[in-house]
XYZ file of C-alpha atoms in Angstrom:
81
model
C -20.718 -33.532 15.466
C -21.504 -31.331 12.528
C -23.377 -28.088 12.177
C -26.657 -28.777 10.314
C -27.062 -25.052 9.582
C -23.728 -24.996 7.691
C -24.753 -28.106 5.763
C -28.065 -26.475 4.808
C -26.230 -23.354 3.641
C -23.867 -25.497 1.588
C -26.844 -27.166 -0.092
C -28.420 -23.814 -0.951
C -25.161 -22.303 -2.183
C -24.318 -25.365 -4.240
C -27.696 -25.163 -5.959
C -26.698 -21.801 -7.436
C -23.491 -23.311 -8.828
C -25.512 -26.164 -10.348
C -27.795 -23.615 -12.017
C -24.887 -21.563 -13.369
C -23.053 -24.636 -14.642
C -26.152 -26.020 -16.343
C -26.587 -22.715 -18.148
C -22.974 -22.800 -19.322
C -23.229 -26.439 -20.381
C -26.494 -25.749 -22.220
C -24.809 -23.040 -24.296
C -22.235 -25.640 -25.287
C -19.256 -24.772 -27.419
C -15.711 -24.682 -26.173
C -16.703 -22.902 -22.947
C -19.268 -25.589 -22.136
C -16.756 -28.337 -22.825
C -14.128 -26.641 -20.683
C -16.662 -26.238 -17.856
C -17.568 -29.929 -17.980
C -13.909 -30.919 -17.776
C -13.243 -28.484 -14.941
C -16.303 -29.686 -13.060
C -15.141 -33.305 -13.132
C -11.617 -32.303 -12.159
C -12.936 -30.256 -9.223
C -15.098 -33.140 -8.014
C -12.112 -35.501 -7.930
C -9.915 -32.908 -6.195
C -12.617 -32.128 -3.624
C -13.071 -35.832 -2.877
C -9.343 -36.299 -2.337
C -9.130 -33.193 -0.161
C -12.131 -34.191 1.978
C -10.876 -37.749 2.367
C -7.452 -36.507 3.413
C -8.950 -34.112 5.932
C -11.049 -36.836 7.520
C -8.212 -39.393 7.502
C -5.948 -36.900 9.268
C -8.525 -36.444 12.017
C -10.317 -33.374 10.685
C -13.963 -32.817 11.454
C -16.994 -32.829 9.211
C -17.342 -29.120 9.989
C -13.904 -28.538 8.471
C -14.883 -30.406 5.318
C -18.165 -28.514 4.996
C -16.420 -25.172 5.530
C -13.867 -26.010 2.845
C -16.588 -27.111 0.405
C -18.378 -23.823 1.035
C -15.181 -21.988 0.084
C -14.987 -23.952 -3.164
C -18.668 -23.286 -3.897
C -18.223 -19.552 -3.262
C -15.225 -19.462 -5.607
C -17.212 -21.254 -8.313
C -20.150 -18.900 -7.888
C -17.862 -15.905 -8.261
C -16.099 -17.396 -11.283
C -19.315 -18.351 -13.052
C -21.086 -15.035 -12.451
C -18.159 -12.878 -13.595
C -17.794 -14.511 -17.007
């Protein structure tokens, strides 16, 4: 079973990253291009990591917690720059 509260928090936290990334992409230039490439790379890596966790018997809670860590790191990275 998964924690719906953690999933709701992930959705809210991810929305901030979407906002920050859209701003960076809208400005364009080399930073916008680099952000687009990094975003795609992160999506593929996150998919592989989540799939591996679930295949090895990990729980949905573990996957959600790990995604929240990634989202927090992205928020920090995008607000510092």
